[in-house]
Coordinates of C-alpha atoms in Angstrom, one line a residue:
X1 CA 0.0 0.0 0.0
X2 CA 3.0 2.6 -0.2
X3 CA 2.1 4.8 -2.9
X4 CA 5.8 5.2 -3.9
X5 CA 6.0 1.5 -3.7
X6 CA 7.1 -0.6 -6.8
X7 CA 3.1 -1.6 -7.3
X8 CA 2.2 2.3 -7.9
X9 CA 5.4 3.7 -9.8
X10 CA 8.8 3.1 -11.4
X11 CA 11.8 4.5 -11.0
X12 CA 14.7 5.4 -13.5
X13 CA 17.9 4.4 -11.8
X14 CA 21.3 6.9 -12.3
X15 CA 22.5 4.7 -15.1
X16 CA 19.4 4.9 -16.8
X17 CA 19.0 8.4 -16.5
X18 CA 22.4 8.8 -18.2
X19 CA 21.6 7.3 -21.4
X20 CA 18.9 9.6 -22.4
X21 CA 19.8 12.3 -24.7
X22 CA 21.6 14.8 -23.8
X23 CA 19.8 17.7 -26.2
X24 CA 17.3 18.9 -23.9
X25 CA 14.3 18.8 -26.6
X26 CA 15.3 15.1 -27.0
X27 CA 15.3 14.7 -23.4
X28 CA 12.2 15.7 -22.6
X29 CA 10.6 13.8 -26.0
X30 CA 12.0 10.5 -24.2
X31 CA 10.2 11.4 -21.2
X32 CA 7.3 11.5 -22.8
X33 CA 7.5 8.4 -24.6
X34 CA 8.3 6.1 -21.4
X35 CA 5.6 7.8 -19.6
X36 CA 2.8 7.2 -22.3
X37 CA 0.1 9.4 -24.1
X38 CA -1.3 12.5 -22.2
X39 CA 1.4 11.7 -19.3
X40 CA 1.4 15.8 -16.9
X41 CA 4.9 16.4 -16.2
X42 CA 6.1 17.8 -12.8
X43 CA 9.4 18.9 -11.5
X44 CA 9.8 19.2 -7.8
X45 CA 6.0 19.9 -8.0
X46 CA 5.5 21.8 -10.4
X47 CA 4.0 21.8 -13.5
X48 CA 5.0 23.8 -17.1
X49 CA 8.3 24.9 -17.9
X50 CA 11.7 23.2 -19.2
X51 CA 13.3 20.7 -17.5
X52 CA 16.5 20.8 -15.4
X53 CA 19.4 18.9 -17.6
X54 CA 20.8 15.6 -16.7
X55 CA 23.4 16.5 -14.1
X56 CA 21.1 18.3 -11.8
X57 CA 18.2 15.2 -11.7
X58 CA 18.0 13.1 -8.8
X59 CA 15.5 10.7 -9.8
X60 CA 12.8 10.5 -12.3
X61 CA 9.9 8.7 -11.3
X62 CA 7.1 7.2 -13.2
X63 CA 3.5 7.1 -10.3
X64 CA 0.8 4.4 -12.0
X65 CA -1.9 5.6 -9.6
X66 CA -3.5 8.5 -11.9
X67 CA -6.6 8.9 -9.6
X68 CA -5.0 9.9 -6.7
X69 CA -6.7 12.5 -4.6
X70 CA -3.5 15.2 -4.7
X71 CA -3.3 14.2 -9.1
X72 CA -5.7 17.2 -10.6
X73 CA -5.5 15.8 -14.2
X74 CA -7.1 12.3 -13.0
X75 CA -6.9 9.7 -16.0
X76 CA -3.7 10.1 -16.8
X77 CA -0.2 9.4 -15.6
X78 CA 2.1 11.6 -14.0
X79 CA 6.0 12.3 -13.9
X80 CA 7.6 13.1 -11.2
X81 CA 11.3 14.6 -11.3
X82 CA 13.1 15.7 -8.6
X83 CA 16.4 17.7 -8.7
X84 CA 19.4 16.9 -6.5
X85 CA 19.9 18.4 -2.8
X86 CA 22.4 21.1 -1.9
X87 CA 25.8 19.8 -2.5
X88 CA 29.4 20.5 -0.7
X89 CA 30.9 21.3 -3.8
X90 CA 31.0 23.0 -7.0
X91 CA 30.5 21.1 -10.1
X92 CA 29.9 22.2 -13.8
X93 CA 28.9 20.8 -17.3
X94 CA 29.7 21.9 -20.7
X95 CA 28.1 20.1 -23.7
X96 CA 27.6 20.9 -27.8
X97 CA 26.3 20.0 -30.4
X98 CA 26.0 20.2 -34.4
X99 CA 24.7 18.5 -37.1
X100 CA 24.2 19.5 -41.0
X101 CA 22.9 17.6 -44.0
X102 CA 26.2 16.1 -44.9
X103 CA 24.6 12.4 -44.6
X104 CA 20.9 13.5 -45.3
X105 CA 19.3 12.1 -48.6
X106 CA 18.1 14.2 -51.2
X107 CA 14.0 14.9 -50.9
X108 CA 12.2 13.0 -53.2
X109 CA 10.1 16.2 -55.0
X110 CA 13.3 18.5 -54.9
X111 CA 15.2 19.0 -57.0
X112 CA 18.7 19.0 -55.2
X113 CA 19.6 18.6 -51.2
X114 CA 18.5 21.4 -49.0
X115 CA 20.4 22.4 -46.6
X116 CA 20.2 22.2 -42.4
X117 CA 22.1 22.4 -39.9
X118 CA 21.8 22.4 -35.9
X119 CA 24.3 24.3 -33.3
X120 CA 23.3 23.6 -29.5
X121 CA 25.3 25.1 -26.8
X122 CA 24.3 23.5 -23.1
X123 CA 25.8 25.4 -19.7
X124 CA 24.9 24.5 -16.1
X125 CA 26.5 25.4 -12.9
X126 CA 25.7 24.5 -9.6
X127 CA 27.4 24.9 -6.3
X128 CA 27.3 26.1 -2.1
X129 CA 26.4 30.0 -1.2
X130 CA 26.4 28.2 2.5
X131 CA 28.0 24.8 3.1
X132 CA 25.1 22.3 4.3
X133 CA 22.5 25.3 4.2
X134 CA 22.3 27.1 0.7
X135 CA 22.9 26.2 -3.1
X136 CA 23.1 27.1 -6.2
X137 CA 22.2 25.9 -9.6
X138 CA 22.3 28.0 -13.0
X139 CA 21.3 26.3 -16.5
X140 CA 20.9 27.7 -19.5
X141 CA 20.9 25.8 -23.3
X142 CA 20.1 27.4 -26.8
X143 CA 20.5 25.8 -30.2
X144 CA 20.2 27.9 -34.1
X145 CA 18.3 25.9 -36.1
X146 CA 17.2 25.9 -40.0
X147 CA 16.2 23.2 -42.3
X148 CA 14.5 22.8 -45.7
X149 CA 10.8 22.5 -46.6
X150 CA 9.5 20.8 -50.0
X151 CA 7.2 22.8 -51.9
X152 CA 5.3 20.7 -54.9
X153 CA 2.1 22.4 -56.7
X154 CA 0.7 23.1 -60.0
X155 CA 0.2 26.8 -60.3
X156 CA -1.6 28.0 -63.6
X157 CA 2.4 28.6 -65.3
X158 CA 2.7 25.0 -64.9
X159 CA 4.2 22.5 -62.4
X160 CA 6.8 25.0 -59.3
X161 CA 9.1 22.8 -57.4
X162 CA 11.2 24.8 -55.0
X163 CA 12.9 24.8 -51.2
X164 CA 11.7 27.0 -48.1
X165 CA 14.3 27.9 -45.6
X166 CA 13.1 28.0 -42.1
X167 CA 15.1 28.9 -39.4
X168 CA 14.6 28.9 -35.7
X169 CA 16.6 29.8 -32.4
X170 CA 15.8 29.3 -28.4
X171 CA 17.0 29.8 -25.1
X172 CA 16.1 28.8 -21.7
X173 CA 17.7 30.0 -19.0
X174 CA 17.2 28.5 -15.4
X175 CA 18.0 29.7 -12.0
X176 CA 17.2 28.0 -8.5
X177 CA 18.7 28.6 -4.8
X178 CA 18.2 25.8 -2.3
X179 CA 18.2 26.2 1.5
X180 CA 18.1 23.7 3.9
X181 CA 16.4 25.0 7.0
X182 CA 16.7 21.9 8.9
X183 CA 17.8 18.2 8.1
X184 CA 13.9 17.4 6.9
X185 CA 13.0 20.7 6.0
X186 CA 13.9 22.3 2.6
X187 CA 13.4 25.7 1.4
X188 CA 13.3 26.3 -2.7
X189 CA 13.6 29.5 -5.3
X190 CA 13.3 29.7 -9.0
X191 CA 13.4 31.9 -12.1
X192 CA 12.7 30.4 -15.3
X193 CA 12.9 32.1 -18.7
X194 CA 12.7 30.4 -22.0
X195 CA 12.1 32.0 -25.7
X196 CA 11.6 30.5 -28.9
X197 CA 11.9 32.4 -32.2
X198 CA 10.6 30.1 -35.6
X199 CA 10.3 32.1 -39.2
X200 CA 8.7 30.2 -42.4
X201 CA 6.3 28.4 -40.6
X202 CA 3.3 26.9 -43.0
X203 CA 5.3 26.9 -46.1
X204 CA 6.1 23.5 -47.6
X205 CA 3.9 21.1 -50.0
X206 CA 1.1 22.4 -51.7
X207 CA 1.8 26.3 -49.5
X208 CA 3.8 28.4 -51.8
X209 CA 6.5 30.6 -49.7
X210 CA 4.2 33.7 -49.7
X211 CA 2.3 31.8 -46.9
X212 CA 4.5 31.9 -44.5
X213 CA 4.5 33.4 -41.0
X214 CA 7.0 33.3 -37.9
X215 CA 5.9 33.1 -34.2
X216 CA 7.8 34.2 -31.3
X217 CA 6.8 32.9 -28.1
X218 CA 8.2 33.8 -24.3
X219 CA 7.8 32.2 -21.2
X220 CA 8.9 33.6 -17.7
X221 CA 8.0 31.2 -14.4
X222 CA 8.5 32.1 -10.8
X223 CA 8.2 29.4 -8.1
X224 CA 9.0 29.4 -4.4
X225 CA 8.5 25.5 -2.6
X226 CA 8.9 24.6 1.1
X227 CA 8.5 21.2 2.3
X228 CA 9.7 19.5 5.3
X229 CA 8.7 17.9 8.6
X230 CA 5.9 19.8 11.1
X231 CA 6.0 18.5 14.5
X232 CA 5.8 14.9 14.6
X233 CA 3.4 13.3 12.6
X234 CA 2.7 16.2 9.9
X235 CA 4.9 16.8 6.5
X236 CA 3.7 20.0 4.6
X237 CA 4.5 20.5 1.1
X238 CA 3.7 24.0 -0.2
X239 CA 4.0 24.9 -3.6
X240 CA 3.5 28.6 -5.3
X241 CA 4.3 29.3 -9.3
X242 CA 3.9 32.9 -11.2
X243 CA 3.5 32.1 -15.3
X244 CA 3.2 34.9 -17.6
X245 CA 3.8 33.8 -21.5
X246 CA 3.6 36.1 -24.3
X247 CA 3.1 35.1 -28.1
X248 CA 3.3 36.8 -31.5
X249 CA 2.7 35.7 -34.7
X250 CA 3.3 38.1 -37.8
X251 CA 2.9 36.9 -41.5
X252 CA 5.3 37.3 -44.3
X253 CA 2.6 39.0 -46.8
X254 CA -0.6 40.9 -46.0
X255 CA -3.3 39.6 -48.3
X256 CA -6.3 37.4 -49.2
X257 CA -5.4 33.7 -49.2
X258 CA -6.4 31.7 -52.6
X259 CA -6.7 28.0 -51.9
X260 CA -7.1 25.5 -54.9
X261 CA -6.9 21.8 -53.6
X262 CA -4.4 19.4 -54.3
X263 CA -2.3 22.3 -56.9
X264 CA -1.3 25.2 -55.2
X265 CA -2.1 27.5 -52.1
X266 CA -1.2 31.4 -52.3
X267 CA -1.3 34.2 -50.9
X268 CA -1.2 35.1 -46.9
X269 CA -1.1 33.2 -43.7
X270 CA -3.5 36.1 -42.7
X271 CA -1.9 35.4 -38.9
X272 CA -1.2 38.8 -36.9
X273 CA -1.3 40.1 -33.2
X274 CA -0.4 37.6 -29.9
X275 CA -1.6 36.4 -27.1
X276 CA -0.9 37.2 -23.3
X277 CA -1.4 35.2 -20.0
X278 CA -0.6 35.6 -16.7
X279 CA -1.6 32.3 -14.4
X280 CA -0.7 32.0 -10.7
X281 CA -0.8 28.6 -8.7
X282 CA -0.4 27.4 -5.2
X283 CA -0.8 23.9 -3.6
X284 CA -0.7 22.8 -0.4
X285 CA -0.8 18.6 0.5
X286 CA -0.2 17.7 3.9
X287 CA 0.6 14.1 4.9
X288 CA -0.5 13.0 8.3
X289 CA 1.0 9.9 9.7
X290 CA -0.6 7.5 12.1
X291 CA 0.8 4.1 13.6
X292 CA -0.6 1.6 10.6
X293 CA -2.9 4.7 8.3
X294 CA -2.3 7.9 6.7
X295 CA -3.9 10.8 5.8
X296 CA -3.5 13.4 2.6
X297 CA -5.2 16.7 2.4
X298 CA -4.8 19.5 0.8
X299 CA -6.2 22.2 -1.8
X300 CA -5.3 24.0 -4.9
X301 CA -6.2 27.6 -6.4
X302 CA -5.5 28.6 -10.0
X303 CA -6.1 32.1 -11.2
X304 CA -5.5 33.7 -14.5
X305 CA -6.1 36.4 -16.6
X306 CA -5.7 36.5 -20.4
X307 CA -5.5 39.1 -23.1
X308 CA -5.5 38.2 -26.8
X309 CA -5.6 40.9 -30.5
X310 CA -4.9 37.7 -32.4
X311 CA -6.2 37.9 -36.2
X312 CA -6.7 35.1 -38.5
X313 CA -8.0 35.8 -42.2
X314 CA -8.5 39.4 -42.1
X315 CA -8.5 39.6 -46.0
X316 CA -10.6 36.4 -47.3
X317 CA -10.5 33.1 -48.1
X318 CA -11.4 32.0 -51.8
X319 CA -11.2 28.6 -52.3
X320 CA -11.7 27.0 -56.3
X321 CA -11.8 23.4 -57.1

């Protein structure tokens, strides 16, 4: 009957942990597909955001139980990482990575290779303020990206067969300070920022270049935890997270979009304007432990406010067969 038994969860051991990729997109995608379809991911309780690279994980565990009481997305399974303790010493990580089209094959409806390539660049740093008390852990990871879409249509000057470049850049930069206030009691601070900048998005196949648009999108999270031991019998784990995100999209043309199936689309994405949201969080469980029973309670409270000028097809649709 111990929830974080073997018969309710699994658990990814150290080795294990270090053979996942080490590109944090790849990471997290691996993640995902051990923990199954619609899977909520948390790190040290919290929900939304990146996750800490490989170093700074102390275990990664995988609950089977998706109806418990304290699980708000009941049907599904859950992920629970949590990031190593404060540590007597400092220790750092340095990784990169590139890739290019050197070995890719040429696309079957163009008419030569296109080109892509990958640079990642991964930093983390973490280390004691306070010996046995306070510590701190830094992270940040960007790649530049770009790769080559196929377009193949018919317009009416005959058959067009040509490449889109789409590139793409991100950053995420992570920052958390953890202080012990007592052997079972453990006091943590985060700021999380990560940005994501793609251009040439909906181009490719039948959507001539004309349609495409970029979106920018930026997330900021602040989160403050404290958990530990109350008196005897009580553990309290408290848990509050700030979220504001901020997305643009802006089209490459400004003009009616003409769709004719199956030959060619033209014309404009017709996407404009963003969307804003600010979302705040706090949980509270608290475990209460009897000789042979315990008890859970606790609460959540989500508020949020949202703010959106996005505009989709401003100028028309025609569609022809």
């Amino acid at each position: 009957t111990n929830p974080n038994g073997p018969a309710f969860s699994n658990v990814l051991t150290a080795d294990q942990i270090a053979q996942l990729p080490d590109d944090p997109d790849e990471f997290e995608n691996a993640i995902r597909q051990l923990a199954g379809p619609g899977a909520q991911m948390r790190v040290n309780g919290f929900r939304g955001g990146k996750l800490p690279p490989k170093s700074q994980i102390r275990e990664i565990r995988f609950r089977l139980n998706p109806y418990a009481a304290e699980n708000h997305e009941a049907g599904f399974g859950l992920v629970d990482i949590t990031t190593k303790p404060g540590i007597n010493a400092w220790h750092g990580s340095f990784n990169f990575g590139f890739r290019d089209e050197a070995l890719n094959g040429r696309q079957a409806f163009a008419t030569f290779r296109g080109p892509e390539q990958q640079r990642r660049l991964g930093l983390s740093l973490d280390g004691p303020l306070w010996k046995n008390h306070t510590s701190l852990f830094l992270n940040a990871d960007g790649s530049l990206f770009f790769d080559a879409k196929t377009i193949v249509a018919t317009t009416p000057t005959g058959p067009f067969r040509d490449l889109t470049f789409r590139p793409s850049r991100r950053l995420n930069l992570d920052a958390r300070i953890e202080h012990a206030l007592t052997k079972t009691h453990t006091s943590r601070l985060q700021y999380q920022r990560n940005a994501v900048l793609q251009n040439n998005l909906g181009a490719g196949d039948f959507d001539l270049s004309s349609r495409g648009f970029s979106q920018n999108q930026t997330e900021h999270l602040f989160r403050l935890g404290d958990s530990g031991v109350v008196g005897k019998r009580f553990v309290n784990d408290m848990r509050f997270q700030v979220r504001w995100l901020e997305t643009k999209a802006e089209s490459v043309t400004n003009d009616r979009t003409i769709l004719v199936p199956g030959f060619f689309n033209d014309g404009s994405a017709q996407r404009a304007g963003g969307r804003r949201q600010f979302e705040i969080e706090l949980n509270d469980d608290v475990d209460y432990a009897m000789e042979r029973h315990g008890v859970r309670f606790g609460g959540r409270l989500e508020a949020g406010r949202y703010r959106s000028d996005e505009s989709f097809n401003a100028f028309g649709t025609f569609q022809f067969a």
